[in-house]
Structure formats: C-alpha cells, structure tokens
PDB file of C-alpha atoms and ligand atoms in Angstrom:
ATOM      1  CA  MET A   1    -148.968-203.186  71.800  1.00  0.00           C
ATOM      2  CA  THR A   2    -147.226-201.235  74.598  1.00  0.00           C
ATOM      3  CA  LYS A   3    -147.103-203.203  77.843  1.00  0.00           C
ATOM      4  CA  ALA A   4    -148.639-201.778  81.008  1.00  0.00           C
ATOM      5  CA  CYS A   5    -146.152-200.629  83.677  1.00  0.00           C
ATOM      6  CA  LYS A   6    -146.016-202.469  86.970  1.00  0.00           C
ATOM      7  CA  LEU A   7    -146.807-200.467  90.090  1.00  0.00           C
ATOM      8  CA  ALA A   8    -146.854-201.211  93.824  1.00  0.00           C
ATOM      9  CA  ALA A   9    -148.892-198.421  95.426  1.00  0.00           C
ATOM     10  CA  GLY A  10    -149.360-197.982  99.168  1.00  0.00           C
ATOM     11  CA  ASN A  11    -152.399-196.200 100.583  1.00  0.00           C
ATOM     12  CA  TRP A  12    -151.801-195.080 104.158  1.00  0.00           C
ATOM     13  CA  LYS A  13    -155.404-193.826 104.436  1.00  0.00           C
ATOM     14  CA  MET A  14    -155.926-191.660 107.577  1.00  0.00           C
ATOM     15  CA  ASN A  15    -152.818-193.086 109.276  1.00  0.00           C
ATOM     16  CA  GLY A  16    -149.441-191.540 109.835  1.00  0.00           C
ATOM     17  CA  LEU A  17    -147.717-188.792 111.777  1.00  0.00           C
ATOM     18  CA  ARG A  18    -144.272-187.375 111.171  1.00  0.00           C
ATOM     19  CA  ALA A  19    -142.734-190.113 113.328  1.00  0.00           C
ATOM     20  CA  ASP A  20    -144.096-192.701 110.893  1.00  0.00           C
ATOM     21  CA  LEU A  21    -141.862-191.326 108.163  1.00  0.00           C
ATOM     22  CA  ASP A  22    -139.351-193.763 109.668  1.00  0.00           C
ATOM     23  CA  GLU A  23    -141.214-196.418 107.654  1.00  0.00           C
ATOM     24  CA  ALA A  24    -140.632-194.455 104.446  1.00  0.00           C
ATOM     25  CA  HIS A  25    -136.929-194.121 105.339  1.00  0.00           C
ATOM     26  CA  ALA A  26    -136.776-197.875 106.047  1.00  0.00           C
ATOM     27  CA  LEU A  27    -138.480-198.649 102.729  1.00  0.00           C
ATOM     28  CA  VAL A  28    -135.976-196.503 100.852  1.00  0.00           C
ATOM     29  CA  SER A  29    -132.953-197.966 102.576  1.00  0.00           C
ATOM     30  CA  GLY A  30    -134.087-201.568 101.990  1.00  0.00           C
ATOM     31  CA  LEU A  31    -135.032-201.003  98.354  1.00  0.00           C
ATOM     32  CA  GLY A  32    -132.473-202.236  95.859  1.00  0.00           C
ATOM     33  CA  GLN A  33    -132.757-201.721  92.109  1.00  0.00           C
ATOM     34  CA  VAL A  34    -136.410-202.084  91.148  1.00  0.00           C
ATOM     35  CA  SER A  35    -137.933-202.155  87.704  1.00  0.00           C
ATOM     36  CA  CYS A  36    -141.519-201.619  88.897  1.00  0.00           C
ATOM     37  CA  GLY A  37    -142.925-198.317  90.120  1.00  0.00           C
ATOM     38  CA  VAL A  38    -143.161-197.845  93.896  1.00  0.00           C
ATOM     39  CA  LEU A  39    -145.575-195.309  95.343  1.00  0.00           C
ATOM     40  CA  LEU A  40    -146.624-194.239  98.830  1.00  0.00           C
ATOM     41  CA  CYS A  41    -149.801-192.197  99.330  1.00  0.00           C
ATOM     42  CA  PRO A  42    -149.741-190.737 102.850  1.00  0.00           C
ATOM     43  CA  PRO A  43    -152.334-188.335 104.261  1.00  0.00           C
ATOM     44  CA  ALA A  44    -152.069-184.859 102.716  1.00  0.00           C
ATOM     45  CA  THR A  45    -150.360-183.527 105.846  1.00  0.00           C
ATOM     46  CA  LEU A  46    -147.343-185.766 105.178  1.00  0.00           C
ATOM     47  CA  ILE A  47    -146.959-185.448 101.398  1.00  0.00           C
ATOM     48  CA  SER A  48    -144.347-182.746 101.475  1.00  0.00           C
ATOM     49  CA  ALA A  49    -142.302-184.335 104.280  1.00  0.00           C
ATOM     50  CA  MET A  50    -142.526-187.759 102.680  1.00  0.00           C
ATOM     51  CA  ALA A  51    -141.426-186.368  99.317  1.00  0.00           C
ATOM     52  CA  GLU A  52    -138.334-185.032 101.087  1.00  0.00           C
ATOM     53  CA  ALA A  53    -137.803-188.335 102.917  1.00  0.00           C
ATOM     54  CA  VAL A  54    -137.772-190.366  99.679  1.00  0.00           C
ATOM     55  CA  ALA A  55    -136.026-187.798  97.462  1.00  0.00           C
ATOM     56  CA  GLY A  56    -133.407-189.383  95.228  1.00  0.00           C
ATOM     57  CA  SER A  57    -134.905-192.876  95.599  1.00  0.00           C
ATOM     58  CA  ALA A  58    -137.248-194.900  93.379  1.00  0.00           C
ATOM     59  CA  VAL A  59    -140.142-194.243  95.748  1.00  0.00           C
ATOM     60  CA  MET A  60    -142.751-191.796  94.487  1.00  0.00           C
ATOM     61  CA  VAL A  61    -145.397-189.980  96.536  1.00  0.00           C
ATOM     62  CA  GLY A  62    -149.104-189.489  95.881  1.00  0.00           C
ATOM     63  CA  GLY A  63    -152.246-188.025  97.399  1.00  0.00           C
ATOM     64  CA  GLN A  64    -155.424-189.877  98.373  1.00  0.00           C
ATOM     65  CA  ASP A  65    -157.959-187.458  96.874  1.00  0.00           C
ATOM     66  CA  CYS A  66    -158.117-184.049  95.210  1.00  0.00           C
ATOM     67  CA  ALA A  67    -160.764-181.442  94.533  1.00  0.00           C
ATOM     68  CA  ALA A  68    -162.506-181.345  91.173  1.00  0.00           C
ATOM     69  CA  ARG A  69    -162.074-177.570  91.095  1.00  0.00           C
ATOM     70  CA  VAL A  70    -158.826-175.756  90.458  1.00  0.00           C
ATOM     71  CA  SER A  71    -158.917-173.135  93.261  1.00  0.00           C
ATOM     72  CA  GLY A  72    -161.197-170.745  95.108  1.00  0.00           C
ATOM     73  CA  ALA A  73    -163.640-170.649  98.002  1.00  0.00           C
ATOM     74  CA  HIS A  74    -163.759-174.373  98.874  1.00  0.00           C
ATOM     75  CA  THR A  75    -162.774-174.585 102.531  1.00  0.00           C
ATOM     76  CA  GLY A  76    -160.907-177.722 103.452  1.00  0.00           C
ATOM     77  CA  ASP A  77    -160.444-178.952  99.890  1.00  0.00           C
ATOM     78  CA  ILE A  78    -157.043-179.570  98.347  1.00  0.00           C
ATOM     79  CA  SER A  79    -156.487-179.057  94.631  1.00  0.00           C
ATOM     80  CA  ALA A  80    -154.543-181.344  92.332  1.00  0.00           C
ATOM     81  CA  GLN A  81    -152.084-178.535  91.699  1.00  0.00           C
ATOM     82  CA  MET A  82    -151.480-178.218  95.462  1.00  0.00           C
ATOM     83  CA  LEU A  83    -150.707-181.943  95.650  1.00  0.00           C
ATOM     84  CA  ALA A  84    -148.270-181.624  92.757  1.00  0.00           C
ATOM     85  CA  ASP A  85    -146.716-178.571  94.385  1.00  0.00           C
ATOM     86  CA  SER A  86    -146.184-180.610  97.589  1.00  0.00           C
ATOM     87  CA  GLY A  87    -144.290-183.308  95.727  1.00  0.00           C
ATOM     88  CA  ALA A  88    -147.057-185.712  94.684  1.00  0.00           C
ATOM     89  CA  ARG A  89    -146.947-187.389  91.279  1.00  0.00           C
ATOM     90  CA  TYR A  90    -150.070-189.526  91.637  1.00  0.00           C
ATOM     91  CA  VAL A  91    -153.477-189.209  93.293  1.00  0.00           C
ATOM     92  CA  ILE A  92    -155.883-191.981  94.308  1.00  0.00           C
ATOM     93  CA  LEU A  93    -159.444-191.127  93.228  1.00  0.00           C
ATOM     94  CA  GLY A  94    -162.813-192.785  93.807  1.00  0.00           C
ATOM     95  CA  HIS A  95    -161.599-195.086  96.576  1.00  0.00           C
ATOM     96  CA  SER A  96    -164.617-197.004  97.895  1.00  0.00           C
ATOM     97  CA  GLU A  97    -164.153-195.331 101.290  1.00  0.00           C
ATOM     98  CA  ARG A  98    -164.638-191.938  99.610  1.00  0.00           C
ATOM     99  CA  ARG A  99    -167.503-193.209  97.471  1.00  0.00           C
ATOM    100  CA  ALA A 100    -169.177-194.491 100.682  1.00  0.00           C
ATOM    101  CA  ASP A 101    -168.153-191.860 103.273  1.00  0.00           C
ATOM    102  CA  HIS A 102    -168.464-188.806 101.028  1.00  0.00           C
ATOM    103  CA  GLY A 103    -171.073-189.958  98.499  1.00  0.00           C
ATOM    104  CA  GLU A 104    -168.660-189.587  95.593  1.00  0.00           C
ATOM    105  CA  SER A 105    -170.253-190.547  92.281  1.00  0.00           C
ATOM    106  CA  SER A 106    -168.414-191.789  89.224  1.00  0.00           C
ATOM    107  CA  ALA A 107    -169.192-188.465  87.522  1.00  0.00           C
ATOM    108  CA  LEU A 108    -167.413-186.581  90.338  1.00  0.00           C
ATOM    109  CA  VAL A 109    -164.485-189.009  90.180  1.00  0.00           C
ATOM    110  CA  ALA A 110    -164.181-188.284  86.448  1.00  0.00           C
ATOM    111  CA  GLN A 111    -164.129-184.524  87.164  1.00  0.00           C
ATOM    112  CA  LYS A 112    -161.422-185.042  89.780  1.00  0.00           C
ATOM    113  CA  ALA A 113    -159.418-187.177  87.361  1.00  0.00           C
ATOM    114  CA  ARG A 114    -159.645-184.404  84.774  1.00  0.00           C
ATOM    115  CA  ALA A 115    -158.332-181.934  87.378  1.00  0.00           C
ATOM    116  CA  ALA A 116    -155.520-184.341  88.258  1.00  0.00           C
ATOM    117  CA  HIS A 117    -154.521-184.695  84.606  1.00  0.00           C
ATOM    118  CA  GLN A 118    -154.515-180.926  84.160  1.00  0.00           C
ATOM    119  CA  ALA A 119    -152.129-180.628  87.116  1.00  0.00           C
ATOM    120  CA  GLY A 120    -149.817-183.265  85.643  1.00  0.00           C
ATOM    121  CA  LEU A 121    -150.738-185.984  88.146  1.00  0.00           C
ATOM    122  CA  VAL A 122    -151.392-189.620  87.343  1.00  0.00           C
ATOM    123  CA  ALA A 123    -154.910-190.527  88.532  1.00  0.00           C
ATOM    124  CA  ILE A 124    -155.347-193.944  90.167  1.00  0.00           C
ATOM    125  CA  ILE A 125    -159.074-194.511  89.660  1.00  0.00           C
ATOM    126  CA  CYS A 126    -160.606-197.108  91.994  1.00  0.00           C
ATOM    127  CA  LEU A 127    -163.532-199.383  91.139  1.00  0.00           C
ATOM    128  CA  GLY A 128    -165.113-202.323  92.890  1.00  0.00           C
ATOM    129  CA  GLU A 129    -168.303-204.120  93.763  1.00  0.00           C
ATOM    130  CA  THR A 130    -169.887-204.535  97.189  1.00  0.00           C
ATOM    131  CA  GLU A 131    -170.454-207.975  98.629  1.00  0.00           C
ATOM    132  CA  ALA A 132    -174.185-207.763  97.848  1.00  0.00           C
ATOM    133  CA  GLU A 133    -173.388-206.875  94.236  1.00  0.00           C
ATOM    134  CA  ARG A 134    -171.027-209.843  93.935  1.00  0.00           C
ATOM    135  CA  ASP A 135    -173.560-212.174  95.523  1.00  0.00           C
ATOM    136  CA  GLY A 136    -176.168-210.818  93.107  1.00  0.00           C
ATOM    137  CA  GLY A 137    -174.001-211.656  90.093  1.00  0.00           C
ATOM    138  CA  GLN A 138    -173.564-207.969  89.218  1.00  0.00           C
ATOM    139  CA  THR A 139    -169.783-207.653  89.575  1.00  0.00           C
ATOM    140  CA  LEU A 140    -168.853-207.133  85.923  1.00  0.00           C
ATOM    141  CA  ALA A 141    -171.803-204.836  85.251  1.00  0.00           C
ATOM    142  CA  VAL A 142    -170.918-202.691  88.302  1.00  0.00           C
ATOM    143  CA  VAL A 143    -167.191-202.331  87.634  1.00  0.00           C
ATOM    144  CA  LEU A 144    -167.670-201.699  83.908  1.00  0.00           C
ATOM    145  CA  GLU A 145    -170.254-199.018  84.679  1.00  0.00           C
ATOM    146  CA  GLN A 146    -167.874-197.427  87.191  1.00  0.00           C
ATOM    147  CA  LEU A 147    -165.075-197.606  84.605  1.00  0.00           C
ATOM    148  CA  ALA A 148    -167.182-195.913  81.931  1.00  0.00           C
ATOM    149  CA  GLY A 149    -168.376-193.222  84.354  1.00  0.00           C
ATOM    150  CA  SER A 150    -165.153-192.516  86.257  1.00  0.00           C
ATOM    151  CA  VAL A 151    -162.514-192.380  83.518  1.00  0.00           C
ATOM    152  CA  PRO A 152    -162.492-189.034  81.716  1.00  0.00           C
ATOM    153  CA  GLU A 153    -161.790-188.362  78.066  1.00  0.00           C
ATOM    154  CA  GLY A 154    -158.087-188.083  77.423  1.00  0.00           C
ATOM    155  CA  ALA A 155    -157.155-190.892  79.824  1.00  0.00           C
ATOM    156  CA  THR A 156    -154.052-192.754  78.653  1.00  0.00           C
ATOM    157  CA  SER A 157    -151.451-195.042  80.168  1.00  0.00           C
ATOM    158  CA  ALA A 158    -149.347-191.936  80.826  1.00  0.00           C
ATOM    159  CA  ASN A 159    -151.897-190.263  83.091  1.00  0.00           C
ATOM    160  CA  THR A 160    -154.191-192.996  84.419  1.00  0.00           C
ATOM    161  CA  VAL A 161    -154.040-196.234  86.417  1.00  0.00           C
ATOM    162  CA  ILE A 162    -157.102-198.332  87.307  1.00  0.00           C
ATOM    163  CA  ALA A 163    -157.369-200.172  90.637  1.00  0.00           C
ATOM    164  CA  TYR A 164    -159.915-202.972  90.981  1.00  0.00           C
ATOM    165  CA  GLU A 165    -160.775-203.152  94.679  1.00  0.00           C
ATOM    166  CA  PRO A 166    -163.723-205.314  95.726  1.00  0.00           C
ATOM    167  CA  VAL A 167    -165.240-203.362  98.627  1.00  0.00           C
ATOM    168  CA  TRP A 168    -165.687-206.524 100.697  1.00  0.00           C
ATOM    169  CA  ALA A 169    -161.982-207.388 100.388  1.00  0.00           C
ATOM    170  CA  ILE A 170    -160.640-204.045 101.658  1.00  0.00           C
ATOM    171  CA  GLY A 171    -159.189-204.337 105.139  1.00  0.00           C
ATOM    172  CA  THR A 172    -161.003-207.611 105.804  1.00  0.00           C
ATOM    173  CA  GLY A 173    -158.320-210.221 105.149  1.00  0.00           C
ATOM    174  CA  ARG A 174    -160.644-211.758 102.545  1.00  0.00           C
ATOM    175  CA  THR A 175    -159.746-211.871  98.856  1.00  0.00           C
ATOM    176  CA  PRO A 176    -161.561-213.033  95.740  1.00  0.00           C
ATOM    177  CA  THR A 177    -160.359-216.280  94.185  1.00  0.00           C
ATOM    178  CA  LEU A 178    -157.614-215.912  91.605  1.00  0.00           C
ATOM    179  CA  ALA A 179    -160.179-216.793  88.919  1.00  0.00           C
ATOM    180  CA  GLN A 180    -162.500-214.026  90.130  1.00  0.00           C
ATOM    181  CA  ILE A 181    -159.679-211.465  90.016  1.00  0.00           C
ATOM    182  CA  ALA A 182    -158.704-212.672  86.533  1.00  0.00           C
ATOM    183  CA  GLU A 183    -162.284-212.420  85.267  1.00  0.00           C
ATOM    184  CA  VAL A 184    -162.614-208.779  86.346  1.00  0.00           C
ATOM    185  CA  HIS A 185    -159.153-207.744  85.144  1.00  0.00           C
ATOM    186  CA  ASP A 186    -159.725-209.368  81.733  1.00  0.00           C
ATOM    187  CA  ALA A 187    -163.023-207.498  81.389  1.00  0.00           C
ATOM    188  CA  LEU A 188    -161.414-204.218  82.441  1.00  0.00           C
ATOM    189  CA  ARG A 189    -158.510-204.643  80.005  1.00  0.00           C
ATOM    190  CA  ALA A 190    -160.955-205.235  77.157  1.00  0.00           C
ATOM    191  CA  ASN A 191    -162.790-202.003  77.982  1.00  0.00           C
ATOM    192  CA  LEU A 192    -159.921-199.591  78.686  1.00  0.00           C
ATOM    193  CA  PRO A 193    -159.613-196.478  76.542  1.00  0.00           C
ATOM    194  CA  ASP A 194    -155.891-197.348  76.229  1.00  0.00           C
ATOM    195  CA  ALA A 195    -154.980-201.040  76.606  1.00  0.00           C
ATOM    196  CA  ALA A 196    -151.602-200.126  78.153  1.00  0.00           C
ATOM    197  CA  ILE A 197    -153.207-198.528  81.232  1.00  0.00           C
ATOM    198  CA  SER A 198    -151.933-200.372  84.329  1.00  0.00           C
ATOM    199  CA  LEU A 199    -154.501-202.450  86.214  1.00  0.00           C
ATOM    200  CA  LEU A 200    -153.902-202.859  89.945  1.00  0.00           C
ATOM    201  CA  TYR A 201    -155.666-205.275  92.238  1.00  0.00           C
ATOM    202  CA  GLY A 202    -156.449-204.025  95.767  1.00  0.00           C
ATOM    203  CA  GLY A 203    -158.014-205.694  98.785  1.00  0.00           C
ATOM    204  CA  SER A 204    -156.088-207.474 101.551  1.00  0.00           C
ATOM    205  CA  VAL A 205    -152.877-207.892  99.532  1.00  0.00           C
ATOM    206  CA  LYS A 206    -150.179-209.215 101.880  1.00  0.00           C
ATOM    207  CA  PRO A 207    -146.679-210.662 101.510  1.00  0.00           C
ATOM    208  CA  ALA A 208    -148.268-214.138 101.722  1.00  0.00           C
ATOM    209  CA  ASN A 209    -150.656-213.732  98.762  1.00  0.00           C
ATOM    210  CA  ALA A 210    -148.884-211.134  96.592  1.00  0.00           C
ATOM    211  CA  ALA A 211    -146.975-213.522  94.326  1.00  0.00           C
ATOM    212  CA  GLU A 212    -150.026-215.563  93.317  1.00  0.00           C
ATOM    213  CA  ILE A 213    -152.034-212.408  92.628  1.00  0.00           C
ATOM    214  CA  PHE A 214    -149.224-210.875  90.547  1.00  0.00           C
ATOM    215  CA  ALA A 215    -148.991-214.068  88.485  1.00  0.00           C
ATOM    216  CA  ILE A 216    -152.520-213.433  87.127  1.00  0.00           C
ATOM    217  CA  ASP A 217    -152.653-212.136  83.556  1.00  0.00           C
ATOM    218  CA  ASN A 218    -153.726-208.507  83.411  1.00  0.00           C
ATOM    219  CA  VAL A 219    -152.722-207.773  87.016  1.00  0.00           C
ATOM    220  CA  ASP A 220    -149.998-205.136  86.774  1.00  0.00           C
ATOM    221  CA  GLY A 221    -149.528-204.514  90.477  1.00  0.00           C
ATOM    222  CA  ALA A 222    -151.405-203.711  93.648  1.00  0.00           C
ATOM    223  CA  LEU A 223    -152.980-200.928  95.646  1.00  0.00           C
ATOM    224  CA  VAL A 224    -152.115-201.876  99.213  1.00  0.00           C
ATOM    225  CA  GLY A 225    -153.660-200.466 102.378  1.00  0.00           C
ATOM    226  CA  GLY A 226    -152.735-201.990 105.729  1.00  0.00           C
ATOM    227  CA  ALA A 227    -149.650-203.830 104.512  1.00  0.00           C
ATOM    228  CA  SER A 228    -148.130-200.606 103.131  1.00  0.00           C
ATOM    229  CA  LEU A 229    -147.802-199.086 106.610  1.00  0.00           C
ATOM    230  CA  LYS A 230    -144.864-201.322 107.534  1.00  0.00           C
ATOM    231  CA  ALA A 231    -141.782-201.126 105.341  1.00  0.00           C
ATOM    232  CA  SER A 232    -141.035-204.825 105.889  1.00  0.00           C
ATOM    233  CA  ASP A 233    -144.447-205.937 104.565  1.00  0.00           C
ATOM    234  CA  PHE A 234    -144.553-203.459 101.693  1.00  0.00           C
ATOM    235  CA  SER A 235    -140.980-204.370 100.671  1.00  0.00           C
ATOM    236  CA  ALA A 236    -141.971-208.035 100.449  1.00  0.00           C
ATOM    237  CA  ILE A 237    -144.925-207.127  98.203  1.00  0.00           C
ATOM    238  CA  ILE A 238    -142.668-204.973  96.008  1.00  0.00           C
ATOM    239  CA  ALA A 239    -140.182-207.868  95.746  1.00  0.00           C
ATOM    240  CA  ALA A 240    -142.994-210.225  94.660  1.00  0.00           C
ATOM    241  CA  LEU A 241    -144.036-207.765  91.943  1.00  0.00           C
ATOM    242  CA  ASP A 242    -140.525-207.056  90.765  1.00  0.00           C
ATOM    243  CA  VAL A 243    -139.880-210.705  89.806  1.00  0.00           C
ATOM    244  CA  THR A 244    -143.127-211.209  87.845  1.00  0.00           C
TER     245      THR A 244
HETATM  246  C1  LIG B   1    -156.987-199.992 100.170  1.00  0.00           C
HETATM  247  O1  LIG B   1    -157.023-199.202 101.097  1.00  0.00           O
HETATM  248  O2  LIG B   1    -157.089-199.576  99.025  1.00  0.00           O
HETATM  249  C2  LIG B   1    -156.803-201.408 100.477  1.00  0.00           C
HETATM  250  C3  LIG B   1    -156.773-202.245  99.481  1.00  0.00           C
HETATM  251  O3  LIG B   1    -156.677-201.759 101.806  1.00  0.00           O
HETATM  252  P1  LIG B   1    -156.167-203.184 102.377  1.00  0.00           P
HETATM  253  O4  LIG B   1    -154.937-203.574 101.588  1.00  0.00           O
HETATM  254  O5  LIG B   1    -155.867-202.926 103.813  1.00  0.00           O
HETATM  255  O6  LIG B   1    -157.256-204.168 102.157  1.00  0.00           O
END
C-alpha cells in the first residue's frame, strides 16, 4: 500500500499584511532539507506575493477557500483557477469557520473540491465535531458523515488531503486526548476512498504538543492556525513532523 505523505500546513486565516511576509521569508531561511511537505495558506490578497517570497524553496502556498463555480457573475468570489494562477497549489475547504460563518454544507464543500481538482489544486477538506456533538457521543458519526458528503468522486491521494479539526479545539488551546485523536483518524483511514490520502490533525497544535500528536498512527501531519503565523513556532512544528 502506498504511504500517505506528511504535510505541515499553516492557515493564516484573516491575518496578514504584506509586512507579515517577513515571517514567510524567515521560515524559508530557517528551513533546512525537509522530507515532509510544508504549506502556508495566507489570505487571498497575499497568495501571489507569498508565492514570490517562497519561490525556489520547499514551502508551498495555498488558498483558504474557493468558489464552486468556474467563472462568471459571482461578485467577491475567487475561483480555484484564479488561486492556481496566483501561485497556489492547495486550497483549504470546509473549514469549520466557513461551515459556521457562511453556512457551508458538505455538499457545497464537495462541489468546491471538484472545482479545485479541475483547476489542478489539492483540496484540504476539513471535518470535525462540535463540543456538543462530542459530549453527545456523536463524534464518529458526525465526521464520517462529513467525510462521505464532502469528498467528491475522483478524490485520490494526489488531489485530496483530509484535516480532522474538532471545532472545540480550534484556537482554544484545548486538544483531544491522544486516544481520541487516534480513534477518529483510524475511523477516517478505514473510510477513505484512497487509503493513501494524508490525514492531518488540526486544533491548537503547538511546538509543545506536536511531537506526541505526530507519533499517533494515522496522523500524517497538521493543519495549524495560530502557531503558523510565527516562523519560529511553525518551524518547530515542521521539525517535529520531519523526524516522525
Ligand atoms: C485552524 O485554523 O485550522 C486551526 C487548527 O487553528 P489553531 O491551530 O489556532 O487551533
């Protein structure tokens, strides 16, 4: 069986101005030889400039969302092809903040993933339960339903990554136990359309907890929010992944 690729992905969310590209420069200059993938997903306004800033390095650039449609009269939307044209190779889709703030359903996420694939982008599809769902014992049912509904036909390890991000762990400093992460990742692996699709964990990953999370079977890397904004923190997470 082909092994899943390791990936450290940073999600800058709605943070970052041109001056913050200094962090991307610092990441590049501190990065030695790495065998894992390294990705930064800045706001759309910085994709092109960041792609230039990291050109020639191992750092790749991605978007944080794309439209389901290819082009046309959709004011304010950005197509997958536009992201690719700006230098993006990946796009995060179905992040819980978009599911919550913009009412994105799994069916819409699947349409967006299809658009991403058509534009040659790798779709990072996010899934995760709320705290109430975890407390209600629904975690596996929720994430497996999101997986089935959000991953389009034709998804393979070459065009798709899955990120398990418990909603209650994002930006809170709280994380599931290692056993809870393992339980969800094992269930996801068993239900992937292609077993070699990379499975990232996301939710308050920091330099201090990265190594123990990466040691879990079926965790192939992380989707990192807050700790990806500082090159020093993100570099430490990348280093923890690169030795596992
Ligand atoms: C995220 O934005 O996907 C995320 C996991 O954020 P944080 O690492 O800050 O919890």
